[in-house]
Amino acid sequence: MCLAVPGRVLDIGEKDGTRMATVDFGGVQKEVCLEYLPDLQVGEYAIVHVGFALQRLDEESAKQTLELFAQLGMLQEEFGDPWEQAAAAGGEPWPFADDFEPRPAPEPALAAPQEEVQP
């Protein structure tokens, strides 16, 4: 699913002649195009879809929406690591997580006794 997510503008710059911003989505920062909202300023909130800021949003509405998305797990779905999500879907822990405890290595299989060769 692809969501339109509210985010707060952290800084604004230009990249290859296009007005761009670093936007914070509840802890996840992404680069966003501001061409559809050329007057958006640092500190303001906007609804962002597929990398484009589409509509200005007030802070209260943005925070409520981000909180709801977080509770529903939608921020992880939208911004999470796809490899981590695949591991979780397969019932395995993500091996690079800070709290990951590796499983002990399996015991090697016992080999059949070897006959000694006499010279």
Coordinates of N, CA and C in Angstrom, one line a residue:
M1 N 0.9 -1.2 0.0 CA 0.0 0.0 0.0 C 0.9 1.2 0.0
C2 N 0.5 2.2 -0.7 CA 1.2 3.5 -0.7 C 0.4 4.6 -0.1
L3 N 0.8 5.2 1.0 CA 0.1 6.1 1.7 C 0.5 7.6 1.4
A4 N -0.4 8.5 1.7 CA 0.0 9.9 1.7 C 0.2 10.2 3.2
V5 N 1.4 10.5 3.6 CA 1.8 10.6 5.0 C 2.2 12.1 5.3
P6 N 1.8 12.6 6.5 CA 2.2 13.9 6.9 C 3.6 13.9 7.4
G7 N 4.3 15.0 7.1 CA 5.7 15.1 7.5 C 6.0 16.6 7.8
R8 N 7.0 16.8 8.6 CA 7.5 18.1 9.0 C 8.7 18.5 8.2
V9 N 8.8 19.6 7.6 CA 9.9 20.1 6.8 C 11.1 20.5 7.7
L10 N 12.2 19.8 7.5 CA 13.4 20.1 8.4 C 14.3 21.1 7.7
D11 N 14.5 21.0 6.4 CA 15.3 21.9 5.7 C 14.9 21.9 4.2
I12 N 15.3 23.0 3.5 CA 14.9 23.2 2.1 C 16.2 23.5 1.3
G13 N 16.2 22.9 0.1 CA 17.4 23.2 -0.7 C 17.0 23.0 -2.2
E14 N 18.0 23.0 -3.0 CA 17.7 22.8 -4.4 C 18.6 21.7 -4.9
K15 N 18.0 20.8 -5.8 CA 18.8 19.7 -6.4 C 18.4 19.7 -7.8
D16 N 19.4 19.9 -8.7 CA 19.2 19.9 -10.1 C 18.1 20.8 -10.6
G17 N 18.0 22.0 -9.9 CA 17.0 23.0 -10.3 C 15.7 22.7 -9.8
T18 N 15.5 21.8 -8.9 CA 14.2 21.4 -8.3 C 14.3 21.7 -6.8
R19 N 13.2 22.4 -6.3 CA 13.1 22.7 -4.9 C 12.8 21.4 -4.1
M20 N 13.7 21.1 -3.2 CA 13.6 19.8 -2.4 C 13.7 20.1 -0.9
A21 N 13.2 19.2 -0.1 CA 13.2 19.3 1.3 C 13.5 18.0 2.0
T22 N 14.2 18.1 3.1 CA 14.3 16.9 4.0 C 13.1 17.0 4.9
V23 N 12.3 15.9 4.9 CA 11.0 15.9 5.7 C 11.1 14.7 6.7
D24 N 10.6 15.0 7.9 CA 10.6 14.0 9.0 C 9.2 13.4 9.1
F25 N 9.1 12.1 9.0 CA 7.8 11.4 9.2 C 7.8 10.6 10.5
G26 N 7.7 11.3 11.6 CA 7.7 10.5 12.8 C 9.0 9.8 13.1
G27 N 10.1 10.3 12.7 CA 11.4 9.7 13.0 C 12.1 9.2 11.7
V28 N 11.4 9.1 10.7 CA 12.0 8.6 9.4 C 12.1 9.9 8.5
Q29 N 13.3 10.1 8.0 CA 13.6 11.3 7.2 C 13.8 10.9 5.7
K30 N 13.1 11.6 4.9 CA 13.2 11.4 3.4 C 13.3 12.7 2.7
E31 N 13.9 12.6 1.5 CA 14.0 13.7 0.6 C 12.6 13.8 -0.2
V32 N 12.1 15.0 -0.3 CA 10.8 15.3 -0.9 C 10.8 16.4 -1.8
C33 N 10.1 16.3 -2.9 CA 10.0 17.4 -3.9 C 9.0 18.4 -3.5
L34 N 9.3 19.7 -3.6 CA 8.4 20.7 -3.2 C 7.8 21.5 -4.3
E35 N 7.9 21.0 -5.5 CA 7.4 21.7 -6.7 C 5.9 22.0 -6.7
Y36 N 5.1 21.2 -6.0 CA 3.6 21.4 -6.0 C 3.3 22.4 -4.8
L37 N 4.2 22.6 -3.9 CA 4.0 23.6 -2.8 C 5.2 24.5 -2.7
P38 N 5.4 25.4 -3.7 CA 6.6 26.2 -3.7 C 6.8 27.2 -2.6
D39 N 5.7 27.5 -1.8 CA 5.9 28.4 -0.7 C 6.0 27.7 0.7
L40 N 6.1 26.4 0.7 CA 6.2 25.6 1.9 C 7.5 26.0 2.6
Q41 N 7.4 26.2 3.9 CA 8.6 26.7 4.7 C 9.1 25.6 5.7
V42 N 10.3 25.8 6.2 CA 10.9 24.9 7.2 C 10.0 25.0 8.4
G43 N 9.7 23.9 9.0 CA 8.8 23.8 10.2 C 7.4 23.5 9.9
E44 N 7.0 23.7 8.7 CA 5.6 23.5 8.3 C 5.4 22.0 8.0
Y45 N 4.1 21.5 8.0 CA 3.8 20.2 7.7 C 3.1 20.1 6.4
A46 N 3.3 18.9 5.7 CA 2.7 18.7 4.4 C 2.3 17.2 4.3
I47 N 1.3 16.9 3.5 CA 1.0 15.6 3.2 C 1.9 15.2 2.0
V48 N 2.6 14.1 2.1 CA 3.5 13.7 1.1 C 3.1 12.3 0.5
H49 N 3.1 12.2 -0.8 CA 2.8 11.0 -1.5 C 3.8 10.7 -2.6
V50 N 4.4 9.5 -2.6 CA 5.4 9.1 -3.6 C 6.5 10.2 -3.8
G51 N 6.9 10.8 -2.7 CA 8.0 11.7 -2.8 C 7.7 13.2 -3.1
F52 N 6.4 13.5 -3.2 CA 6.0 14.9 -3.5 C 5.1 15.4 -2.4
A53 N 5.4 16.6 -1.9 CA 4.6 17.3 -1.0 C 3.4 17.8 -1.8
L54 N 2.2 17.4 -1.3 CA 1.0 17.7 -2.1 C 0.1 18.8 -1.5
Q55 N 0.1 18.8 -0.1 CA -0.9 19.7 0.5 C -0.3 20.1 1.9
R56 N -0.4 21.4 2.2 CA 0.0 21.9 3.5 C -1.0 21.3 4.6
L57 N -0.5 21.1 5.8 CA -1.3 20.5 6.9 C -0.9 21.2 8.2
D58 N -1.9 21.4 9.0 CA -1.6 22.0 10.3 C -0.9 21.0 11.2
E59 N -0.2 21.4 12.2 CA 0.6 20.6 13.1 C -0.2 19.6 13.8
E60 N -1.3 20.0 14.4 CA -2.2 19.1 15.2 C -2.7 18.0 14.4
S61 N -3.2 18.2 13.2 CA -3.7 17.1 12.3 C -2.6 16.2 11.9
A62 N -1.4 16.8 11.6 CA -0.3 15.9 11.2 C 0.2 15.0 12.3
K63 N 0.3 15.5 13.6 CA 0.7 14.7 14.7 C -0.4 13.6 15.0
Q64 N -1.6 13.9 14.9 CA -2.7 12.9 15.2 C -2.6 11.8 14.1
T65 N -2.4 12.2 12.9 CA -2.4 11.2 11.8 C -1.1 10.3 11.9
L66 N 0.0 10.9 12.2 CA 1.2 10.1 12.4 C 1.1 9.2 13.6
E67 N 0.5 9.6 14.7 CA 0.3 8.7 15.8 C -0.7 7.5 15.4
L68 N -1.7 7.8 14.7 CA -2.6 6.8 14.3 C -1.9 5.8 13.4
F69 N -1.2 6.3 12.4 CA -0.4 5.4 11.5 C 0.5 4.5 12.3
A70 N 1.2 5.1 13.3 CA 2.2 4.3 14.1 C 1.4 3.2 14.8
Q71 N 0.3 3.6 15.4 CA -0.5 2.6 16.2 C -0.9 1.4 15.3
L72 N -1.3 1.7 14.1 CA -1.7 0.7 13.1 C -0.6 0.0 12.4
G73 N 0.6 0.4 12.7 CA 1.8 -0.2 12.1 C 2.0 0.2 10.6
M74 N 1.3 1.2 10.2 CA 1.4 1.6 8.8 C 2.6 2.4 8.5
L75 N 3.3 3.0 9.5 CA 4.5 3.7 9.2 C 5.6 2.7 8.9
Q76 N 5.6 1.6 9.7 CA 6.6 0.6 9.5 C 6.4 -0.1 8.1
E77 N 5.1 -0.3 7.8 CA 4.8 -0.8 6.5 C 5.2 0.1 5.3
E78 N 5.1 1.4 5.5 CA 5.4 2.3 4.5 C 6.9 2.6 4.4
F79 N 7.6 2.8 5.6 CA 8.9 3.2 5.6 C 9.9 2.1 6.1
G80 N 9.4 1.0 6.6 CA 10.3 0.0 7.1 C 11.2 -0.7 6.1
D81 N 12.1 -1.4 6.6 CA 13.0 -2.1 5.7 C 12.3 -3.4 5.2
P82 N 12.2 -3.5 3.8 CA 11.5 -4.6 3.3 C 12.1 -6.0 3.6
W83 N 13.4 -6.0 3.9 CA 14.1 -7.3 4.2 C 13.6 -7.7 5.7
E84 N 13.6 -6.7 6.5 CA 13.1 -6.9 7.9 C 11.7 -7.4 7.9
Q85 N 10.9 -6.8 7.1 CA 9.4 -7.1 7.0 C 9.3 -8.6 6.5
A86 N 10.1 -9.0 5.5 CA 10.0 -10.3 4.9 C 10.5 -11.3 6.0
A87 N 11.5 -11.0 6.8 CA 11.9 -11.9 7.9 C 10.8 -12.1 8.9
A88 N 10.1 -11.0 9.2 CA 9.0 -11.1 10.2 C 7.9 -11.9 9.7
A89 N 7.6 -11.7 8.4 CA 6.5 -12.5 7.8 C 6.8 -14.0 7.7
G90 N 8.1 -14.3 7.7 CA 8.5 -15.7 7.7 C 8.6 -16.3 9.1
G91 N 8.3 -15.4 10.1 CA 8.4 -15.9 11.5 C 9.8 -15.9 12.0
E92 N 10.8 -15.3 11.4 CA 12.1 -15.3 11.9 C 12.5 -13.9 12.4
P93 N 13.3 -13.8 13.4 CA 13.8 -12.4 13.8 C 14.7 -11.8 12.7
W94 N 14.7 -10.5 12.7 CA 15.6 -9.8 11.8 C 17.0 -9.9 12.4
P95 N 18.0 -10.5 11.6 CA 19.3 -10.8 12.2 C 20.1 -9.6 12.5
F96 N 19.7 -8.4 12.0 CA 20.6 -7.3 12.2 C 20.0 -6.3 13.3
A97 N 18.9 -6.8 14.0 CA 18.3 -6.0 15.0 C 19.3 -5.9 16.2
D98 N 19.2 -4.8 17.0 CA 20.0 -4.7 18.2 C 19.8 -5.7 19.2
D99 N 18.5 -6.2 19.3 CA 18.2 -7.1 20.3 C 18.2 -8.6 19.8
F100 N 18.8 -8.8 18.7 CA 18.8 -10.2 18.1 C 19.8 -11.0 18.9
E101 N 19.3 -12.2 19.3 CA 20.2 -13.2 19.9 C 20.4 -14.4 19.0
P102 N 21.6 -14.6 18.5 CA 21.8 -15.7 17.6 C 21.5 -17.0 18.2
R103 N 20.9 -17.9 17.4 CA 20.7 -19.3 17.9 C 22.0 -20.0 17.9
P104 N 22.2 -21.0 18.9 CA 23.4 -21.7 18.9 C 23.5 -22.6 17.6
A105 N 24.7 -22.8 17.1 CA 25.0 -23.6 15.9 C 24.6 -25.0 16.2
P106 N 24.0 -25.7 15.3 CA 23.7 -27.1 15.5 C 24.9 -27.9 15.7
E107 N 24.7 -29.0 16.5 CA 25.8 -29.9 16.8 C 26.2 -30.6 15.5
P108 N 27.5 -30.8 15.2 CA 27.8 -31.5 14.0 C 27.4 -33.0 14.1
A109 N 27.0 -33.5 13.0 CA 26.6 -34.9 12.9 C 27.8 -35.8 13.2
L110 N 27.6 -36.9 13.9 CA 28.7 -37.8 14.2 C 29.0 -38.6 13.0
A111 N 30.3 -38.7 12.7 CA 30.8 -39.4 11.6 C 31.0 -40.9 11.9
A112 N 30.8 -41.7 11.0 CA 31.0 -43.2 11.2 C 32.5 -43.4 11.6
P113 N 32.8 -44.3 12.5 CA 34.2 -44.5 12.8 C 35.0 -44.9 11.6
Q114 N 36.2 -44.4 11.5 CA 37.1 -44.7 10.4 C 38.0 -45.9 10.7
E115 N 38.2 -46.8 9.8 CA 39.2 -47.9 10.1 C 40.6 -47.3 9.9
E116 N 41.4 -47.8 10.8 CA 42.8 -47.4 10.7 C 43.5 -48.2 9.6
V117 N 44.3 -47.5 8.9 CA 45.0 -48.2 7.8 C 46.4 -48.5 8.3
Q118 N 46.8 -49.7 8.3 CA 48.2 -50.1 8.7 C 49.2 -50.0 7.6
P119 N 50.3 -49.4 7.8 CA 51.3 -49.3 6.7 C 52.0 -50.6 6.4

